[in-house]
Structure formats: C-alpha cells, structure tokens
C-alpha cells in the first residue's frame, strides 16, 4: 500500500489505465497491483504524466471573448445565452459534445444535463470516432459490447493472438508484455513496431481489411477448420454466412488485398491448430465507412473457429481512449441512456424517468451522431450553440477545415479545458477545469474493469471541475446536480441498475479493495463478471449470431488526380489531438513535428528526399509536413500521424451506415514536394 504522502491512481491516457502512484513533487511510479501493468511498466507518456500537473500553459480563470472574468460572470453569461437560444430556436438548438476521456461520473452527468436541464437530443462524443464500429458489431453478434470480454492477463496464456489494425507497441506499450508468449499475427498496411514483433505480418492495401477477413473465413471453411460442434451448440446463422463466402476464394482476395494466399492460409491454420487463440481488432480495422461489417467479419471468423465464450480464447476490441469503454455506456451517446440502454426503448425511458424525477415523454429521442452533429452546427436546421467537454474536434474530426467553418458559424461556443486547445481558442467562453490527478472519479478500462482515480494534488487556484461547471449551469436553468464524484457515482449506480452495463453493485470501496470490479455487477455481493460469455451470450436465445457481410471498396478510391492512399494513426510519444502531450517537453523532443511517411520507391518517383517539406492534398484540403522515407509502408500508401493540425484536413467524413464512424483510415491523396 502507498504511504500517506503517496496517492494510488491511474494514468491519464489510454484505455489500459495503468496503475500509478503520485508522490511528493508529483513524482510518478508504477503500481504493481493493477493487472494491466502489474509488471511495473509505464510508457513514456505515463512516466511524464506528472508534468501535465505543473504545466505553465494551464488555464486558471474563465475567459469571456478572450478576456479573464469571474466565474459567476462567465456562468451567468452562458446560462443567459443558452436560455435565449432555446427560447428562440427550441431545445435542439443547443448541442453538447463529450469525450472518451471523461470519467464515468462526468459522462453520466453530461448526458443527464443535455436531456434534463437542456431538453436537447443533440449530444454525442468523440468516442464515436474510436470504438463505435466494434461496439456495433459486438452488439449484433453477442448482444453486448464490452471491449475485451476477458481480463487482459488471459492473453499471456494464449497460443496465438491475431491483431487486426492494432499497433499496441506504440499506442499502449505495456500491452505488449501480455503477448510476449503467444505467436502474434498482425494485420496492418504498415510494418509498424507491433508488426516487427510479430510471428506473421499480413500487409493488405488500405481499405481491404473486410475482403481479407472474408478470405480468411473462406479458407477456414474450405480447409475444414471450422469448429462444427461449437458452431452447432453456441451460434446461429452460420449456413447463411457459409453460403455468402462463395465469392471470396483466396486467389481473388489476394488480387484485392495484396496479401499472398500462403500467408492467409498460414494465419488461419495457426489459429485453428491451437487450443487457445484470440482475435483482437483496433482502429485500423474499424475506422472505415464499412468498419462495422469489417469487425463483423472478424467476429464471424472467431465464431467459426470456436473462440468467443471459451476460457482462454475469444474476440475483443482494443479500446483506445482512457474511458473509451465507460464513456460509451452511460448516456453521452446520441442514442443511449445510462447502463448501455437504448434511448428509444420504452422500458429504459421509464426507468430513467424515475431516477431523474421527470416524465418519460420529456426525455428527448435519439440525436445526431458525432460528425453529423458537427456538420450541422450553425446551419438552418442545426444547433446554434455548442458546449464542448474533453474534446478538440478542430484537430480530431475528419474534414477538419469544414468542421472549423461550422464551429465558426455558431452563435455560442463554450469549452471546458485545462489548456488552450485549438478548439478552445475559438470559444466565446472557456472554463478552466481540473484534470486527472486533481479530482476523483471512475474509469472503465479496455477489459470492462471499473477503476478509481483518486485526487492526489490540489488544482490551481481558480480552477473547478467539469462536474462543478455542469452543476452551476444546471442550477441557473432550474435544476440541481451533484458535484461530488462519489454522489454522482451512486446515482449512476441506480441509473445503470438492470441495464446491460449494470454498475449497481460497484462502490468506491469495492474498487479500492479489489483493484477494480468488472461489470455487469448487479448486487453488492456479486463478484463482478470478468468473462461474461462463458455460459451464454447476451442474445435472446443465448447464442452468438453470425451475420453475413460483403466487401466493398473504400468510399473514395484512388484515381489519376489523387493516386495514393493516406492512412493516419498515432505515434508513441503523443496521444489523441496532442493537446496534452504537445505541451510536455520530453514528449516534444521525442516527436517534435508531424511527418509524411512514404516508401523509397515512391519518394524516388516524386523526387522527394528525407526531410523535404511535402504537400499532401485531398478533395477536402491540404497539409504540409516533412518527409520520412521508410520501406515499412506500401508503395501505394502514405502515412501521417493525427496529433497535429493537418492530417484530418485530408480525411474523409464518409460514415459507416450502422456505427456512423467516419472513414479516417483511407483517403485518396496527391503528394508533391513543396516548392
């Protein structure tokens, strides 16, 4: 146990939520009681996280039109403007945009604030850009979305782990320690740091992941590798999927993807030949206009091999954001109520009406998804005001120049942030808020394990929490909201009771005593559910569902004007939009600027050398960055990290019809040396 001058908490960054202790002088040391990093590992971002707390760029006073003002002045201004806009244009003229890094308490309060205090249906969050395709695919296959429905420590006992579009060696390095024993198969258009560690690397053309998954499943069927006993006992719908595979013979898939047939067969046979295997998907497979179907195809492969719901095997999504799992469970999504309930379900609405003390008919219906919400800002039928919590869409949204134009058209933009992000710089009102170690609250990591962040240091004078801001605005609009995280969590427990993500048996005391509790946990004496599918799936008949899907090309194909694929992603030293990490000196030294990675043959063809400034253009905009020459990337593809302004000017906002995920991972571009 930590000493009295040391606080046990968790990292502010990714969904591993590695355990760490904060000591005097905000010294960071890893904990060894949290399974995600029990070996004592932290990545470079974790080790330097203390510098976030002492950063000289902290905001410490509210800003109104760029000028410092008292808290009451700013709060009164926002409440008056919200009331006026709602009175003139209706409740849906006000929108709320949340984030996958907010605590469960904040996510819950934000959803309640939108629907109860504002009466608006217009709420969504940046997690729509991260895990939504995997969530949608998991729900239709298993009846429930819980990222990885097993403890991360199970992976170490596996024989084979397939990672489709997940570069864990750079995005969450401590994860790698859990897969040093199994044979690892990586599917990625780039030879990433994760691919370099792999036993086998399949390198498909961008946008062809779905075709590859169908080819792998075709081989499993053709080579008699299907676990027929499992399929018969625990699934439904396989015959329709079997029939749908006829067009995806391996030679055709090789022509589409560029992956040799012998490598496909090697991958499938490796998984089928062992007792314990996992298939995990990441953003590379999911951030497509067909991301839900792509993940479904990988789930179909996992089901055909008999993996999900078996001890030591399974399918999982490698959730990215710090509270990417919990953030999508408790009401900040456009179509959702707390406990992972559907907002159009009459029983869910009746339950929440009772918790909130309002009439069920007063709860708004579904609203716009994240990009559709941003796209509608300032339009005749769209929101006129936006309240933004824990997000920086000027950097992180697709077609970001267009999004910036839509934000500029608003009558009111209000942001809560602890630094002046690119989006906060455009705001009419900026509220300075606390960050991770200055406040308490729960996070739900990629395993579905609910964890407790504890306050370790006092915030700077003049800074308040997001919960304080929500409560103060709600009070000015005639409603009472709790500000203490534990009281908000107790209300969240009641709200989630009986829902798919049932937290009602979880308390702060239990989390501390048990170093995390897995949901669902419906009673105080329930042990939690680390592996929810061992006995049955969360479908009406208890069987997992095969769903037939078909490959289709990217929403935007390459042509003579834009002859190259652009793929985007993260680098080791930075996180999300970079608003935090680009202010940490050691991380800036490690990765000081954006870049364009291109193959040596392409560089020679375009007369581009290392360090040259390169202009990358798409149908939506252009960006400039220095060139990095590497044979780790395909000749027809360039890569840019998205932590800086530029990459998302280029990306395609085409949406998945089910998850409403934009197509971040493949856009058609032109590359030139900048004159």
XYZ file of C-alpha atoms in Angstrom:
675
model
C 0.000 0.000 0.000
C 1.241 3.522 -0.737
C 2.344 5.722 2.119
C 0.315 8.659 3.407
C 2.149 11.058 1.112
C 1.618 8.835 -1.935
C -1.699 8.505 -3.799
C -2.651 5.396 -5.769
C -4.349 6.322 -9.028
C -4.226 5.682 -12.777
C -2.572 7.082 -15.886
C -4.398 9.957 -17.665
C -4.025 8.471 -21.124
C -5.088 5.246 -22.861
C -7.630 2.525 -22.103
C -5.126 0.319 -20.282
C -5.478 2.787 -17.405
C -2.157 1.630 -15.974
C -1.852 1.908 -12.229
C 0.499 4.564 -10.915
C 1.322 6.317 -7.677
C 1.858 10.056 -7.318
C 4.282 11.101 -4.638
C 5.823 14.346 -3.407
C 6.768 16.692 -6.223
C 4.261 14.813 -8.427
C 6.788 12.015 -8.827
C 5.298 9.119 -10.813
C 5.944 5.457 -10.023
C 4.101 2.434 -11.438
C 1.802 0.336 -9.281
C 2.138 -3.441 -9.300
C -1.398 -4.310 -8.158
C -3.224 -3.368 -11.386
C -3.148 -6.247 -13.901
C -2.791 -4.028 -16.972
C 0.725 -3.032 -15.877
C 1.385 -5.314 -12.910
C 4.927 -5.855 -14.179
C 5.694 -2.254 -13.217
C 5.585 -0.950 -16.769
C 4.633 2.521 -17.919
C 5.116 4.074 -21.331
C 6.911 7.361 -21.934
C 3.622 9.244 -21.674
C 2.858 7.667 -18.309
C 6.275 8.384 -16.851
C 5.991 12.067 -17.820
C 2.332 12.487 -16.818
C 3.273 14.493 -13.739
C 4.367 17.338 -15.997
C 0.730 17.831 -17.008
C 0.058 18.959 -13.447
C 2.773 21.619 -13.387
C 2.489 22.793 -16.969
C 2.880 26.533 -17.377
C 0.122 26.688 -20.000
C -2.675 25.820 -17.557
C -5.838 27.872 -17.756
C -6.772 29.243 -14.326
C -9.549 31.745 -14.918
C -12.689 31.744 -17.078
C -12.392 33.601 -20.365
C -15.232 35.544 -21.979
C -14.433 36.560 -25.548
C -10.768 36.068 -24.673
C -10.791 38.244 -21.568
C -10.475 36.963 -17.964
C -13.697 37.224 -15.953
C -15.069 35.964 -12.642
C -16.705 32.553 -12.557
C -20.179 33.929 -11.867
C -19.891 36.351 -14.776
C -18.995 33.548 -17.190
C -21.625 31.139 -15.829
C -24.360 33.785 -15.903
C -23.441 34.723 -19.458
C -23.577 31.123 -20.677
C -26.849 30.350 -18.883
C -28.483 33.512 -20.260
C -27.325 32.779 -23.813
C -28.473 29.152 -23.586
C -31.890 30.242 -22.347
C -32.236 32.828 -25.104
C -31.180 30.425 -27.862
C -33.519 27.702 -26.582
C -36.392 30.179 -26.323
C -35.897 31.439 -29.865
C -34.934 28.229 -31.689
C -36.043 25.334 -29.455
C -34.095 22.945 -27.201
C -32.320 21.170 -30.081
C -30.649 24.472 -30.981
C -28.221 23.678 -28.143
C -25.783 20.784 -28.529
C -23.380 19.013 -26.185
C -20.204 17.208 -27.285
C -18.378 14.980 -24.803
C -15.246 12.875 -24.728
C -13.978 9.352 -24.206
C -11.514 10.600 -21.607
C -14.174 11.901 -19.219
C -14.788 9.915 -16.056
C -17.951 7.830 -15.789
C -19.349 10.421 -13.417
C -18.798 13.232 -15.911
C -20.167 11.234 -18.849
C -23.285 10.393 -16.844
C -23.797 13.976 -15.680
C -23.246 15.330 -19.174
C -25.919 13.060 -20.649
C -28.316 13.960 -17.850
C -27.563 17.672 -18.268
C -28.309 17.542 -22.003
C -31.587 15.690 -21.629
C -32.927 17.073 -18.334
C -31.551 20.619 -17.978
C -31.365 21.494 -21.679
C -34.034 19.140 -23.050
C -31.918 18.546 -26.150
C -31.436 15.399 -28.187
C -28.232 16.855 -29.646
C -25.482 15.117 -27.683
C -22.693 12.845 -28.827
C -18.978 12.423 -28.119
C -15.605 11.840 -29.700
C -15.685 8.130 -28.846
C -17.881 7.817 -31.921
C -14.589 8.300 -33.802
C -12.882 5.454 -31.912
C -14.707 2.284 -30.860
C -18.184 2.674 -32.355
C -17.785 0.150 -35.184
C -16.513 -2.578 -32.868
C -19.275 -1.755 -30.394
C -21.969 -2.059 -33.069
C -20.537 -5.329 -34.380
C -20.257 -6.815 -30.893
C -23.843 -5.917 -30.038
C -25.257 -7.573 -33.136
C -23.110 -10.670 -32.679
C -23.052 -11.113 -28.899
C -25.908 -8.893 -27.722
C -23.486 -6.798 -25.673
C -20.435 -4.604 -26.189
C -17.707 -4.922 -23.621
C -14.486 -4.235 -25.476
C -12.407 -7.181 -24.332
C -14.819 -9.559 -22.557
C -11.980 -11.163 -20.617
C -9.095 -9.983 -18.399
C -6.044 -8.795 -20.299
C -3.947 -11.277 -18.342
C -5.695 -14.137 -20.200
C -3.763 -13.195 -23.343
C -0.452 -14.324 -21.868
C -1.714 -17.920 -21.751
C -2.788 -17.929 -25.406
C -1.039 -19.841 -28.151
C -1.894 -17.360 -30.935
C -3.148 -13.754 -30.887
C -4.250 -12.040 -34.093
C -4.189 -8.217 -34.033
C -6.173 -6.641 -36.873
C -5.326 -2.957 -37.204
C -3.910 -2.561 -33.700
C -0.438 -1.074 -33.207
C -0.220 -1.685 -29.461
C 3.573 -1.358 -29.307
C 3.185 2.369 -29.943
C -0.337 3.181 -28.763
C -0.201 1.295 -25.430
C 3.265 -0.230 -24.938
C 2.587 -2.073 -21.635
C 0.042 -4.159 -23.552
C 2.929 -5.852 -25.375
C 4.039 -7.564 -22.162
C 0.812 -9.571 -22.234
C 1.527 -11.035 -25.683
C 5.198 -11.942 -25.478
C 4.371 -15.641 -25.114
C 1.818 -16.269 -27.904
C 2.552 -16.280 -31.589
C 1.316 -12.875 -32.746
C -0.214 -12.294 -36.176
C -0.514 -8.639 -37.208
C -2.712 -7.279 -39.993
C -1.649 -3.752 -40.949
C -0.771 -1.888 -44.178
C 2.396 -0.659 -42.432
C 5.210 -2.638 -40.856
C 4.591 -0.984 -37.509
C 6.548 -1.541 -34.328
C 3.927 -4.159 -33.432
C 4.310 -5.849 -36.823
C 8.063 -6.003 -36.294
C 7.445 -8.095 -33.168
C 5.010 -10.413 -34.932
C 5.447 -14.025 -35.939
C 3.474 -13.245 -39.125
C 2.586 -9.902 -40.724
C -0.189 -9.609 -43.321
C 0.078 -6.268 -45.168
C -3.181 -5.519 -47.029
C -3.923 -2.486 -49.145
C -5.751 0.212 -47.170
C -9.494 -0.289 -47.179
C -9.361 -4.029 -47.919
C -9.488 -5.412 -44.358
C -13.012 -6.728 -44.908
C -12.020 -8.641 -48.028
C -9.089 -10.153 -46.136
C -11.305 -11.267 -43.245
C -13.717 -12.886 -45.714
C -10.810 -14.657 -47.392
C -9.570 -15.992 -44.063
C -13.028 -17.319 -43.240
C -13.356 -18.846 -46.713
C -10.111 -20.744 -46.100
C -11.312 -21.914 -42.686
C -14.398 -23.404 -44.337
C -12.621 -24.782 -47.408
C -9.829 -26.367 -45.358
C -12.297 -27.965 -42.917
C -11.071 -25.914 -39.966
C -14.489 -24.848 -38.650
C -15.348 -25.986 -35.111
C -18.664 -27.529 -36.136
C -19.559 -28.711 -32.623
C -19.143 -25.217 -31.190
C -20.985 -23.615 -34.105
C -23.903 -26.003 -33.653
C -24.108 -25.610 -29.872
C -23.408 -21.913 -29.344
C -24.221 -19.937 -32.502
C -26.898 -19.253 -35.094
C -26.819 -18.130 -38.712
C -23.707 -19.939 -39.891
C -25.198 -21.529 -43.006
C -26.137 -18.146 -44.435
C -22.599 -16.918 -43.813
C -21.116 -20.098 -45.297
C -23.136 -19.518 -48.493
C -22.136 -15.838 -48.639
C -18.438 -16.743 -48.807
C -18.570 -18.276 -52.284
C -17.238 -15.115 -53.969
C -14.250 -14.782 -51.650
C -11.917 -17.504 -52.805
C -8.323 -16.826 -51.710
C -6.841 -16.000 -55.107
C -9.431 -13.265 -55.621
C -8.767 -11.918 -52.142
C -5.035 -11.831 -52.912
C -5.731 -9.709 -56.001
C -7.822 -7.265 -53.942
C -5.668 -7.067 -50.809
C -2.167 -7.879 -52.000
C -1.805 -10.496 -49.236
C -0.419 -13.799 -50.608
C -2.656 -16.844 -50.299
C 0.029 -18.811 -48.475
C 0.157 -16.151 -45.744
C -3.619 -16.202 -45.352
C -3.602 -19.966 -45.060
C -0.710 -19.846 -42.593
C -2.664 -17.452 -40.369
C -5.891 -19.444 -40.366
C -4.178 -22.768 -39.772
C -2.136 -21.320 -36.917
C -5.303 -20.225 -35.114
C -7.212 -23.415 -35.846
C -4.389 -25.711 -34.718
C -4.178 -24.490 -31.118
C -6.328 -24.690 -28.011
C -6.184 -21.013 -27.088
C -6.430 -18.185 -29.610
C -7.704 -14.604 -29.669
C -8.722 -12.211 -32.431
C -8.451 -8.541 -31.462
C -9.404 -5.552 -33.609
C -8.223 -1.953 -33.380
C -8.845 1.327 -35.146
C -7.103 0.157 -38.314
C -9.940 -2.283 -38.981
C -12.696 -0.153 -37.506
C -12.257 3.446 -38.748
C -13.886 2.842 -42.107
C -17.249 3.501 -43.721
C -17.604 -0.287 -43.563
C -15.978 -0.689 -40.149
C -18.936 -2.455 -38.531
C -19.010 -5.053 -41.294
C -15.225 -5.460 -41.131
C -15.331 -6.203 -37.410
C -18.318 -8.479 -38.009
C -16.242 -10.469 -40.491
C -13.504 -10.947 -37.882
C -16.107 -11.956 -35.301
C -17.512 -14.452 -37.825
C -14.005 -15.887 -38.195
C -13.635 -16.115 -34.422
C -17.006 -17.861 -34.117
C -16.188 -20.307 -36.897
C -13.001 -21.256 -35.049
C -14.936 -21.637 -31.782
C -13.175 -18.860 -29.857
C -15.679 -16.475 -28.157
C -17.084 -17.579 -24.813
C -14.372 -20.162 -24.225
C -11.913 -19.856 -21.377
C -8.550 -18.939 -22.893
C -9.920 -17.818 -26.273
C -12.132 -15.095 -27.677
C -12.722 -11.944 -29.663
C -12.067 -8.470 -28.282
C -11.770 -4.824 -29.280
C -8.650 -2.969 -28.160
C -10.375 0.166 -26.864
C -8.253 3.288 -27.248
C -9.316 6.267 -25.142
C -8.836 6.331 -21.384
C -12.523 5.844 -20.654
C -13.490 4.710 -24.110
C -15.419 1.802 -22.594
C -17.209 3.594 -19.764
C -17.670 6.691 -21.895
C -19.910 4.774 -24.273
C -22.058 3.223 -21.532
C -23.701 5.977 -19.516
C -25.509 8.404 -21.740
C -23.272 10.786 -23.683
C -24.039 8.979 -26.950
C -26.828 10.266 -29.172
C -28.871 7.064 -28.970
C -28.197 5.968 -25.422
C -29.293 6.166 -21.810
C -27.189 5.091 -18.779
C -26.389 1.425 -18.290
C -25.962 0.989 -22.068
C -29.723 1.302 -22.540
C -31.260 2.355 -25.856
C -32.933 5.740 -25.746
C -35.870 4.561 -27.865
C -36.667 1.631 -25.537
C -39.865 2.463 -23.578
C -38.729 0.427 -20.552
C -35.376 2.244 -20.487
C -37.072 5.613 -20.722
C -39.463 4.725 -17.898
C -36.568 3.592 -15.694
C -34.551 6.767 -16.289
C -37.612 8.971 -15.811
C -37.987 7.505 -12.346
C -34.299 8.031 -11.497
C -34.343 11.596 -12.814
C -37.748 12.519 -11.433
C -39.242 13.578 -14.764
C -41.861 12.230 -17.156
C -40.664 9.639 -19.660
C -42.113 11.654 -22.529
C -39.877 14.573 -21.519
C -36.715 12.597 -22.305
C -35.648 13.562 -25.853
C -35.226 10.899 -28.511
C -32.094 10.000 -30.490
C -29.958 12.845 -31.831
C -27.273 13.245 -34.448
C -24.061 11.208 -34.342
C -20.746 12.991 -33.748
C -19.756 14.017 -37.260
C -23.341 14.669 -38.300
C -23.692 16.894 -35.236
C -20.522 18.838 -36.067
C -21.599 19.091 -39.717
C -24.959 20.595 -38.691
C -23.562 23.325 -36.419
C -24.737 26.796 -37.360
C -26.991 25.585 -40.168
C -30.678 26.467 -40.533
C -31.812 23.150 -39.008
C -28.804 22.551 -36.774
C -27.636 23.643 -33.322
C -26.763 27.296 -32.744
C -24.813 26.688 -29.521
C -22.286 24.003 -28.560
C -20.973 23.012 -25.129
C -17.741 21.059 -25.516
C -16.220 18.849 -22.813
C -12.990 16.849 -23.170
C -12.623 17.093 -26.933
C -10.679 19.043 -29.560
C -12.506 18.499 -32.870
C -10.530 21.148 -34.739
C -7.714 18.572 -34.691
C -9.523 15.254 -34.264
C -12.575 15.432 -36.542
C -12.447 14.343 -40.191
C -12.574 17.082 -42.838
C -11.434 19.353 -40.031
C -11.372 22.575 -42.079
C -15.064 22.097 -42.790
C -15.689 21.385 -39.110
C -13.836 24.595 -38.196
C -16.098 26.519 -40.584
C -19.187 25.005 -38.943
C -17.917 25.867 -35.452
C -17.243 29.439 -36.598
C -20.908 29.711 -37.663
C -22.195 29.102 -34.118
C -23.869 31.783 -32.040
C -22.200 30.372 -28.909
C -19.259 28.033 -28.299
C -18.413 27.056 -24.719
C -15.469 24.802 -23.874
C -14.153 23.216 -20.697
C -10.425 22.573 -20.850
C -7.259 22.865 -18.790
C -5.125 24.223 -21.653
C -5.939 26.418 -24.622
C -6.579 23.744 -27.233
C -7.094 24.685 -30.867
C -10.865 24.439 -30.387
C -10.883 26.314 -27.068
C -9.091 29.184 -28.823
C -12.250 29.709 -30.904
C -14.657 29.681 -27.945
C -16.807 32.523 -26.687
C -16.393 31.154 -23.171
C -13.638 28.906 -21.819
C -13.982 27.339 -18.370
C -10.670 26.222 -16.757
C -11.194 22.758 -15.302
C -9.369 20.174 -13.238
C -7.521 17.255 -14.732
C -6.908 13.633 -13.818
C -4.907 13.813 -10.554
C -6.722 16.896 -9.266
C -10.073 15.126 -8.995
C -11.612 11.747 -8.217
C -13.804 9.516 -10.323
C -14.087 6.153 -12.007
C -12.809 4.936 -15.355
C -13.685 1.678 -17.109
C -10.693 0.247 -18.906
C -10.494 -1.858 -22.056
C -11.339 -5.039 -20.098
C -14.580 -3.641 -18.634
C -12.841 -3.284 -15.275
C -14.137 -0.263 -13.318
C -11.208 1.562 -11.690
C -10.904 4.502 -9.301
C -8.856 7.603 -9.938
C -8.087 9.399 -6.695
C -7.273 13.038 -6.135
C -3.555 13.390 -5.461
C -2.952 17.133 -5.671
C -4.989 20.293 -5.289
C -5.855 22.116 -8.525
C -4.521 25.602 -9.166
C -6.495 28.411 -7.573
C -9.419 29.442 -9.751
C -9.900 26.027 -11.375
C -13.086 23.987 -10.931
C -14.164 20.527 -12.059
C -16.390 19.688 -15.035
C -18.963 18.457 -12.515
C -18.920 21.911 -10.873
C -19.493 23.569 -14.251
C -22.358 21.237 -15.145
C -23.966 21.718 -11.730
C -23.615 25.510 -11.795
C -25.168 25.792 -15.259
C -27.917 23.346 -14.323
C -28.724 25.420 -11.214
C -29.083 28.547 -13.344
C -31.502 26.609 -15.545
C -33.554 25.443 -12.565
C -32.099 22.002 -11.795
C -29.987 20.507 -9.015
C -26.991 18.347 -9.951
C -24.470 16.716 -7.618
C -20.837 17.830 -7.738
C -19.172 15.206 -5.538
C -17.965 12.295 -7.712
C -18.998 9.622 -5.190
C -22.547 11.026 -5.021
C -22.749 11.172 -8.807
C -21.499 7.587 -8.953
C -24.174 6.466 -6.511
C -26.795 7.982 -8.812
C -25.111 6.329 -11.813
C -25.362 3.002 -9.992
C -29.126 3.439 -9.624
C -29.428 4.583 -13.228
C -27.478 1.597 -14.597
C -29.325 -0.997 -12.476
C -30.855 -3.664 -14.687
C -29.154 -2.414 -17.844
C -26.549 -4.310 -19.891
C -23.773 -2.265 -18.210
C -25.026 -2.718 -14.653
C -22.795 -0.962 -12.094
C -25.279 -1.102 -9.216
C -23.147 -3.498 -7.139
C -19.950 -1.458 -7.572
C -18.802 1.045 -4.952
C -15.673 3.133 -4.494
C -14.819 0.944 -1.501
C -15.079 -2.257 -3.534
C -12.974 -0.858 -6.356
C -10.223 0.059 -3.897
C -10.357 -3.260 -2.066
C -10.499 -5.391 -5.221
C -8.305 -3.184 -7.503
C -11.227 -2.880 -9.893
C -14.584 -4.581 -10.457
C -15.824 -5.981 -13.765
C -19.324 -5.091 -14.942
C -22.026 -6.297 -15.030
C -22.176 -6.342 -11.248
C -25.828 -6.145 -10.183
C -25.526 -6.532 -6.397
C -23.089 -5.662 -3.634
C -22.333 -9.355 -3.058
C -21.918 -10.128 -6.769
C -18.276 -10.893 -7.644
C -18.341 -8.980 -10.929
C -18.133 -10.560 -14.379
C -14.647 -10.812 -15.847
C -15.730 -13.257 -18.603
C -19.404 -12.647 -19.406
C -19.853 -15.132 -22.261
C -18.605 -18.403 -20.767
C -22.105 -19.825 -20.255
C -24.143 -17.922 -22.827
C -24.167 -14.783 -24.922
C -26.323 -11.735 -24.185
C -28.765 -12.505 -27.009
C -32.393 -13.586 -26.530
C -31.543 -17.251 -27.187
C -28.076 -17.149 -25.606
C -26.368 -17.910 -28.937
C -23.850 -15.740 -30.738
C -25.062 -14.579 -34.128
C -23.203 -14.986 -37.406
C -24.004 -12.042 -39.696
C -23.264 -12.240 -43.444
C -21.311 -9.261 -44.809
C -19.766 -8.387 -48.154
C -16.659 -6.386 -49.019
C -16.995 -3.072 -50.837
C -14.332 -0.600 -51.953
C -13.340 2.446 -49.901
C -15.789 5.328 -50.025
C -13.163 7.208 -52.033
C -10.952 5.273 -54.445
C -7.620 6.442 -55.817
C -7.555 7.913 -59.324
C -5.309 9.927 -61.638
C -5.762 13.136 -59.623
C -5.368 11.528 -56.210
C -3.333 8.362 -56.895
C -2.219 7.407 -53.376
C -3.854 6.111 -50.217
C -3.485 8.109 -46.992
C -3.675 6.310 -43.677
C -3.494 8.078 -40.313
C -2.640 6.960 -36.803
C -0.770 7.571 -33.577
C 2.889 7.681 -32.611
C 4.468 6.528 -29.365
C 5.086 9.931 -27.778
C 1.705 11.542 -28.361
C -1.943 10.974 -27.563
C -5.138 11.856 -29.435
C -5.236 15.513 -30.570
C -1.948 16.221 -28.762
C -3.432 18.994 -26.610
C -1.771 17.385 -23.587
C 1.317 15.674 -24.955
C 2.439 18.511 -27.248
C 2.969 20.544 -24.066
C 5.284 18.001 -22.378
C 8.927 18.775 -23.183
C 10.311 15.189 -23.203
C 7.486 14.061 -25.491
C 8.011 17.010 -27.834
C 11.708 16.176 -28.008
C 10.840 12.574 -28.869
C 8.340 13.581 -31.584
C 8.635 17.299 -32.353
C 6.609 17.611 -35.549
C 4.220 15.901 -37.953
C 5.586 13.936 -40.876
C 4.633 12.067 -44.022
C 5.926 8.519 -44.251
C 6.418 7.198 -47.782
C 8.131 4.258 -49.450
C 11.612 4.765 -51.014
C 10.311 3.868 -54.491
C 7.524 6.436 -54.232
C 9.934 9.024 -52.858
C 12.286 8.468 -55.800
C 9.396 8.690 -58.256
C 8.305 12.018 -56.731
C 11.872 13.340 -56.272
C 11.401 13.620 -52.515
C 14.248 13.181 -50.056
C 14.310 12.693 -46.277
C 13.423 15.934 -44.503
C 11.925 17.603 -47.566
C 8.709 19.506 -46.939
C 5.891 17.606 -48.588
C 2.431 18.844 -49.549
C -0.360 16.270 -49.250
C -3.676 17.159 -50.892
C -7.105 15.524 -50.855
C -10.522 16.629 -52.079
C -11.042 18.291 -48.683
C -7.853 20.222 -48.101
C -4.090 20.064 -47.899
C -1.393 19.701 -45.260
C 2.370 20.100 -45.192
C 4.894 18.054 -43.244
C 8.437 16.730 -43.523
C 9.112 13.518 -45.405
C 10.231 10.306 -43.761
C 11.366 7.588 -46.122
C 10.682 4.014 -44.982
C 10.229 0.615 -46.580
C 7.812 -0.238 -43.740
C 4.958 1.208 -45.779
C 3.401 0.063 -49.042
C 4.402 1.819 -52.273
C 0.832 2.976 -52.875
C 0.308 4.435 -49.387
C 1.467 7.355 -47.258
C 1.004 7.708 -43.510
C 0.543 10.780 -41.304
C 0.100 10.967 -37.518
C -3.005 12.909 -36.475
C -1.735 14.591 -33.279
C -1.075 17.872 -35.100
C -3.276 20.120 -37.182
C -3.170 18.974 -40.787
C -3.778 15.245 -41.159
C -7.512 15.469 -40.544
C -7.910 18.259 -43.067
C -7.450 15.443 -45.552
C -9.572 12.633 -44.098
C -12.918 11.504 -45.460
C -16.090 12.056 -43.398
C -17.947 9.250 -45.215
C -19.861 7.384 -42.493
C -20.470 3.758 -41.628
C -24.236 3.234 -42.041
C -24.524 1.445 -38.693
C -21.936 2.936 -36.325
C -21.676 6.370 -38.022
C -17.895 6.028 -37.848
C -16.032 8.270 -40.327
C -13.531 6.763 -42.761
C -10.333 8.005 -41.131
C -8.116 5.162 -42.312
C -8.246 5.522 -46.080
C -8.427 8.667 -48.207
C -7.270 9.376 -51.739
C -4.443 11.931 -51.835
C -1.811 13.525 -54.039
C 1.735 14.019 -52.720
C 4.228 16.611 -54.015
C 7.453 18.165 -52.830
C 6.579 21.641 -51.625
C 8.152 24.380 -53.681
